[in-house]
Coordinates of C-alpha atoms in Angstrom, one line a residue:
M249 CA -15.0 2.6 -24.5
L250 CA -13.4 6.1 -24.8
A251 CA -16.6 7.7 -23.5
Y252 CA -16.6 5.4 -20.5
I253 CA -12.9 6.1 -19.7
A254 CA -13.6 9.8 -20.0
R255 CA -16.6 9.6 -17.6
R256 CA -14.5 7.6 -15.1
I257 CA -11.7 10.1 -15.2
L258 CA -14.1 13.0 -14.6
L259 CA -15.6 11.2 -11.6
M260 CA -12.2 10.9 -10.1
V261 CA -12.1 14.6 -9.5
P262 CA -15.1 14.8 -7.0
T263 CA -14.0 11.6 -5.4
I264 CA -10.5 12.9 -4.7
F265 CA -11.9 16.2 -3.5
G266 CA -14.2 14.4 -1.1
I267 CA -11.4 12.3 0.3
I268 CA -9.2 15.4 0.8
L269 CA -12.1 17.3 2.4
I270 CA -13.0 14.5 4.9
S271 CA -9.3 13.9 5.8
F272 CA -8.7 17.6 6.3
I273 CA -11.7 17.9 8.6
I274 CA -10.6 15.0 10.7
V275 CA -7.1 16.5 11.0
Q276 CA -8.6 19.6 12.5
F277 CA -10.1 17.7 15.4
V278 CA -7.1 15.5 16.2
P279 CA -5.5 16.6 19.5
G280 CA -1.9 17.4 19.8
G281 CA -1.2 19.0 16.5
P282 CA 2.3 19.9 15.1
V283 CA 2.4 23.2 17.0
E284 CA 1.7 21.6 20.3
R285 CA 4.3 18.9 19.7
A286 CA 6.9 21.4 18.6
I287 CA 6.3 23.3 21.8
A288 CA 6.5 20.1 23.9
Q289 CA 9.9 19.4 22.2
L290 CA 11.2 22.8 22.9
Q291 CA 10.2 22.4 26.6
G292 CA 12.0 19.0 26.7
L293 CA 8.7 17.1 27.2
D294 CA 8.8 14.9 24.0
E295 CA 12.3 13.5 23.7
S296 CA 11.6 9.8 23.5
G297 CA 12.3 7.6 20.5
R298 CA 11.9 8.7 16.9
G299 CA 9.4 11.3 17.8
G300 CA 12.0 13.1 19.8
A301 CA 14.4 13.1 16.8
M302 CA 11.7 14.5 14.5
M303 CA 10.8 17.1 17.0
G304 CA 14.4 18.0 17.2
A305 CA 14.3 18.7 13.5
A306 CA 11.2 20.8 14.1
A307 CA 13.1 22.9 16.5
A308 CA 15.8 23.5 13.9
H309 CA 13.0 24.3 11.4
V310 CA 11.7 27.0 13.8
G311 CA 15.2 28.4 13.8
D312 CA 16.2 31.4 15.9
I313 CA 12.6 31.7 17.2
S314 CA 13.2 28.8 19.5
S315 CA 16.1 30.5 21.2
R316 CA 13.7 33.1 22.6
Y317 CA 11.5 30.5 24.2
R318 CA 12.8 28.5 27.1
G319 CA 10.8 30.0 30.0
A320 CA 10.0 28.1 33.1
Q321 CA 6.7 29.8 33.5
G322 CA 4.0 30.0 30.7
L323 CA 4.5 30.7 27.1
D324 CA 5.3 33.8 25.1
P325 CA 2.1 34.5 23.0
K326 CA 4.2 36.3 20.3
F327 CA 6.4 33.2 20.0
I328 CA 3.3 30.9 19.7
K329 CA 1.9 33.2 16.9
E330 CA 5.2 33.0 15.0
L331 CA 5.3 29.2 15.5
E332 CA 1.8 28.9 14.1
K333 CA 2.8 31.0 11.1
Q334 CA 5.8 28.6 10.5
Y335 CA 3.3 25.7 10.1
G336 CA 0.6 27.7 8.3
F337 CA -1.9 27.7 11.1
D338 CA -2.2 31.5 11.2
K339 CA -4.8 31.3 8.4
P340 CA -8.4 30.2 8.8
A341 CA -9.2 26.5 8.2
T342 CA -11.2 27.3 5.0
E343 CA -8.3 29.3 3.5
R344 CA -5.8 26.5 4.3
F345 CA -8.1 23.9 2.7
W346 CA -8.5 25.8 -0.6
L347 CA -4.8 26.5 -0.7
L348 CA -4.2 22.7 -0.2
V349 CA -6.6 21.8 -3.0
K350 CA -5.0 24.3 -5.3
N351 CA -1.5 22.9 -4.6
Y352 CA -2.7 19.3 -5.0
A353 CA -4.2 20.2 -8.4
T354 CA -0.7 21.0 -9.5
F355 CA 0.8 18.0 -7.6
S356 CA 2.6 20.3 -5.2
L357 CA 2.3 18.4 -1.9
G358 CA 4.3 20.8 0.2
D359 CA 7.1 20.2 2.7
S360 CA 7.3 18.0 5.8
Y361 CA 6.9 19.8 9.0
F362 CA 9.6 17.9 10.8
R363 CA 11.9 16.4 8.2
N364 CA 12.6 19.7 6.3
E365 CA 12.1 18.0 3.0
P366 CA 9.5 18.1 0.2
V367 CA 6.8 15.4 0.5
L368 CA 7.3 14.3 -3.0
K369 CA 11.0 13.7 -2.3
L370 CA 10.2 11.6 0.7
V371 CA 7.7 9.6 -1.3
R372 CA 10.3 9.0 -4.0
E373 CA 12.9 7.9 -1.5
K374 CA 10.5 5.4 0.2
L375 CA 8.9 4.2 -3.1
P376 CA 11.4 1.5 -4.0
V377 CA 10.8 -0.4 -0.8
S378 CA 7.0 -0.3 -1.2
I379 CA 7.2 -1.2 -4.9
S380 CA 9.4 -4.2 -4.1
L381 CA 7.2 -5.6 -1.4
G382 CA 3.9 -4.8 -3.0
V383 CA 4.6 -5.9 -6.6
W384 CA 6.4 -9.1 -5.6
M385 CA 3.8 -10.0 -3.1
T386 CA 0.9 -9.5 -5.5
L387 CA 2.6 -11.3 -8.4
I388 CA 3.7 -14.3 -6.3
S389 CA 0.4 -14.5 -4.5
Y390 CA -1.7 -14.5 -7.7
A391 CA 0.8 -16.9 -9.4
I392 CA 0.1 -19.4 -6.5
S393 CA -3.6 -18.6 -5.9
I394 CA -5.0 -19.0 -9.4
P395 CA -3.4 -22.4 -10.4
L396 CA -4.1 -23.7 -6.9
G397 CA -7.7 -22.5 -6.9
I398 CA -8.3 -24.1 -10.3
R399 CA -6.8 -27.4 -9.2
K400 CA -8.9 -27.4 -6.0
A401 CA -12.0 -26.8 -8.1
V402 CA -11.2 -29.7 -10.4
K403 CA -10.4 -31.9 -7.5
D404 CA -13.2 -30.7 -5.3
G405 CA -13.8 -33.0 -2.3
S406 CA -10.7 -35.0 -2.9
R407 CA -7.8 -35.6 -0.5
F408 CA -5.8 -32.9 -2.3
D409 CA -8.6 -30.4 -1.8
T410 CA -8.9 -31.2 1.9
W411 CA -5.2 -31.0 2.9
T412 CA -4.5 -27.9 0.8
S413 CA -7.5 -26.2 2.4
G414 CA -6.0 -27.0 5.8
V415 CA -2.6 -25.5 4.8
I416 CA -4.3 -22.4 3.4
I417 CA -6.3 -21.8 6.6
V418 CA -3.3 -22.3 8.8
G419 CA -1.2 -19.9 6.7
Y420 CA -4.0 -17.3 6.7
A421 CA -4.4 -17.6 10.5
I422 CA -0.7 -16.8 11.2
P423 CA 0.0 -13.1 11.3
S424 CA 2.6 -12.0 8.7
F425 CA 4.7 -10.2 11.3
L426 CA 4.8 -13.2 13.5
F427 CA 5.9 -15.4 10.6
A428 CA 8.5 -12.7 9.8
I429 CA 9.9 -12.9 13.3
L430 CA 10.1 -16.7 12.9
L431 CA 12.0 -16.3 9.6
I432 CA 14.5 -14.0 11.3
V433 CA 15.1 -16.4 14.1
L434 CA 15.6 -19.3 11.7
F435 CA 17.5 -17.6 8.9
C436 CA 19.0 -14.4 10.1
G437 CA 21.6 -15.5 12.6
G438 CA 19.3 -16.2 15.5
S439 CA 19.4 -19.7 17.1
F440 CA 19.8 -21.5 13.8
W441 CA 21.2 -20.3 10.5
Q442 CA 22.5 -17.1 9.2
I443 CA 21.6 -17.2 5.5
F444 CA 19.7 -13.9 4.8
P445 CA 20.4 -10.3 5.9
L446 CA 18.5 -8.9 8.8
R447 CA 17.7 -5.4 7.5
G448 CA 17.6 -3.2 4.5
L449 CA 16.7 -3.7 0.8
T450 CA 20.3 -3.7 -0.4
S451 CA 23.8 -4.1 1.0
D452 CA 26.0 -1.2 2.0
N453 CA 28.3 -1.8 -1.0
F454 CA 25.4 -2.1 -3.5
A455 CA 26.6 0.8 -5.7
D456 CA 30.0 -0.9 -6.2
L457 CA 28.5 -4.2 -7.4
S458 CA 28.1 -5.3 -11.0
W459 CA 24.6 -5.7 -12.5
P460 CA 24.4 -9.5 -11.9
Q461 CA 25.6 -9.0 -8.4
K462 CA 23.1 -6.2 -7.8
V463 CA 20.2 -8.5 -8.9
V464 CA 21.4 -11.3 -6.6
D465 CA 21.9 -8.9 -3.7
Y466 CA 18.5 -7.4 -4.1
L467 CA 16.8 -10.8 -4.3
W468 CA 18.8 -11.9 -1.3
H469 CA 17.5 -9.0 0.8
V470 CA 13.9 -9.1 -0.4
T471 CA 13.3 -12.9 0.0
L472 CA 12.3 -13.1 3.6
P473 CA 10.0 -9.9 3.7
V474 CA 8.1 -11.1 0.6
A475 CA 7.8 -14.6 2.0
A476 CA 6.3 -13.3 5.2
L477 CA 3.8 -11.2 3.2
V478 CA 2.8 -13.9 0.8
L479 CA 2.1 -16.5 3.5
G480 CA -1.4 -15.1 4.4
S481 CA -2.1 -13.2 1.2
F482 CA -3.1 -16.0 -1.2
A483 CA -5.7 -17.7 0.9
T484 CA -8.6 -15.4 0.0
T485 CA -7.7 -15.4 -3.7
T486 CA -7.3 -19.2 -3.8
L487 CA -10.7 -19.9 -2.3
L488 CA -12.3 -17.2 -4.4
T489 CA -10.8 -18.8 -7.6
K490 CA -12.0 -22.2 -6.5
N491 CA -15.6 -21.2 -5.7
S492 CA -15.8 -19.1 -8.9
F493 CA -14.7 -22.1 -11.0
L494 CA -17.1 -24.5 -9.2
D495 CA -20.0 -22.1 -10.0
E496 CA -19.1 -22.0 -13.7
I497 CA -18.4 -25.7 -14.0
K498 CA -22.0 -26.4 -12.9
K499 CA -23.6 -24.3 -15.6
A500 CA -25.3 -25.6 -18.7
Y501 CA -22.8 -24.3 -21.3
V502 CA -20.1 -26.4 -19.7
Q503 CA -22.1 -29.6 -20.2
T504 CA -22.8 -28.5 -23.8
A505 CA -19.1 -28.1 -24.5
R506 CA -18.4 -31.5 -23.1
M507 CA -21.1 -33.1 -25.2
K508 CA -19.5 -31.5 -28.3
G509 CA -16.4 -33.7 -27.6
L510 CA -14.1 -31.0 -26.2
T511 CA -11.4 -32.2 -23.8
E512 CA -11.6 -31.3 -20.1
R513 CA -8.7 -28.9 -20.6
Q514 CA -10.4 -27.2 -23.5
V515 CA -13.6 -26.8 -21.5
L516 CA -11.7 -25.5 -18.5
Y517 CA -9.4 -23.0 -20.1
G518 CA -11.4 -22.2 -23.3
H519 CA -14.8 -21.6 -21.7
V520 CA -14.8 -21.6 -17.9
F521 CA -11.6 -19.7 -17.3
R522 CA -12.8 -16.5 -19.1
N523 CA -16.0 -16.3 -17.0
A524 CA -14.6 -17.5 -13.7
M525 CA -11.7 -15.1 -13.7
L526 CA -13.8 -12.0 -13.8
I527 CA -14.6 -12.0 -10.1
V528 CA -10.9 -12.8 -9.3
I529 CA -9.8 -9.8 -11.3
A530 CA -12.3 -7.6 -9.5
G531 CA -10.3 -8.1 -6.3
F532 CA -6.9 -7.3 -7.8
P533 CA -6.9 -3.5 -7.2
G534 CA -7.7 -3.8 -3.5
A535 CA -5.0 -6.5 -3.1
F536 CA -2.4 -4.5 -5.0
I537 CA -3.0 -1.1 -3.4
G538 CA -3.3 -2.7 0.1
A539 CA 0.0 -4.5 -0.3
F540 CA 1.6 -1.4 -1.9
F541 CA 0.8 1.0 0.9
T542 CA -0.6 -0.5 4.1
G543 CA -0.1 -4.3 4.0
S544 CA 3.7 -4.1 4.6
L545 CA 3.8 -1.7 7.6
L546 CA 4.7 -4.3 10.2
I547 CA 7.0 -6.2 7.8
E548 CA 8.8 -2.9 7.1
K549 CA 9.2 -2.5 10.9
V550 CA 10.4 -6.0 11.5
F551 CA 13.0 -6.0 8.7
T552 CA 13.9 -2.3 9.1
L553 CA 12.7 -1.3 5.7
D554 CA 11.9 2.3 5.4
G555 CA 8.9 2.3 3.0
L556 CA 5.7 4.3 2.4
G557 CA 3.8 2.2 5.0
Y558 CA 6.2 3.1 7.8
L559 CA 6.5 6.7 6.6
S560 CA 2.7 7.2 6.8
Y561 CA 2.5 5.7 10.2
D562 CA 5.5 7.6 11.6
S563 CA 4.1 10.9 10.1
L564 CA 0.7 10.3 11.6
M565 CA 2.1 9.6 15.0
N566 CA 4.1 12.8 14.8
R567 CA 1.3 14.9 13.3
D568 CA 3.3 15.6 10.2
Y569 CA 0.1 16.5 8.3
P570 CA 1.7 17.4 4.9
V571 CA 3.2 13.9 4.6
V572 CA 0.0 12.2 5.9
L573 CA -2.3 14.1 3.5
G574 CA 0.2 13.8 0.6
N575 CA 0.5 10.0 1.0
L576 CA -3.3 9.8 1.3
Y577 CA -3.7 11.8 -1.9
I578 CA -1.3 9.6 -3.8
F579 CA -2.8 6.5 -2.3
S580 CA -6.3 7.5 -3.4
L581 CA -5.3 8.6 -6.9
L582 CA -3.5 5.4 -7.6
G583 CA -6.4 3.4 -6.2
L584 CA -8.8 5.0 -8.6
V585 CA -6.5 4.6 -11.5
V586 CA -5.9 0.9 -10.7
N587 CA -9.6 0.3 -10.4
L588 CA -10.2 1.8 -13.8
I589 CA -7.4 -0.4 -15.3
S590 CA -9.0 -3.4 -13.6
D591 CA -12.4 -2.7 -15.2
L592 CA -10.7 -2.3 -18.6
T593 CA -9.0 -5.6 -18.1
Y594 CA -12.4 -7.3 -18.0
T595 CA -12.7 -6.6 -21.8
V596 CA -9.4 -8.4 -22.4
I597 CA -10.7 -11.5 -20.7
D598 CA -14.2 -11.3 -21.9
P599 CA -14.7 -9.1 -25.1
R600 CA -18.5 -9.5 -24.7
I601 CA -18.4 -6.9 -21.9
D602 CA -19.3 -3.5 -23.3
F603 CA -18.8 -0.5 -21.0
E604 CA -20.3 1.9 -23.5
T605 CA -23.8 0.6 -22.6
R606 CA -23.2 0.7 -18.9
E607 CA -24.1 3.5 -16.6
V608 CA -21.3 4.7 -14.4

């Protein structure tokens, strides 16, 4: 087992390197880089929305250089060179890439171009929102999906199986952001009730609350966003669990267990469960990482929650490459680690699995 873990960890290095390399190459061909956008801001051509605010921070980042550049005709080449130096674009692409790899090896992700803050600090600030949405969504989704899928397999073809399948399909078909808007209209002071808060993860006076009040306040704020995410997230896992159990129930060892006089519950949870759950666990890393980073983007926007999903999107739109690449690096690293943990979890459910005899 230790040898298998060591091989997997060693394979993470070229995998992460390849992801960074491909991402860096793509960034080089994206039009409208940070220098161009900063110049547009200084000329007053990019003042709309949040992009304008971030470009304003870019102008402050450039400092007194910007005061020398407000001409109505053309651009000062010296100023452009100094601006490129501010963002590190005065070096060749190969040199910038190897410097990036060296910094990432020590987990130094650099500073945001337009927010004037370290990338790691931004990630730490946004992490609580993403953790709250991702962890709660994954736990609740699996807590619903697995028992429901097992029940549907046992009652296959019954009325219960039919109507629950209908409910699951309808829930899966409704976009989570649309359901989020419906929840806001119903429960956030729209045309009906004002029960839950409209925005944020905590109240303004959260720091002054006692611990029990903080727990209640947090759950009060997170209920609707998590409900919107969970609606369509458990459909795939439920059907996967059902089909996996149906396949196992039809196998000969199940009939043998029944002939030995074991009860249906003993057969189901003592024999079938261990084998059927392997394929369900295989999908856990993707579900967790997807919910943690990308699945909550629209929900964060609807409920005004400033998490990693919205940070990545906003940084991509504003060509804030250190934040984009830093988030991608963290995303990829966590994905590989969670996949390794998922494989190791197989041995907990089925000790017969031996990774030492398996080629990576």
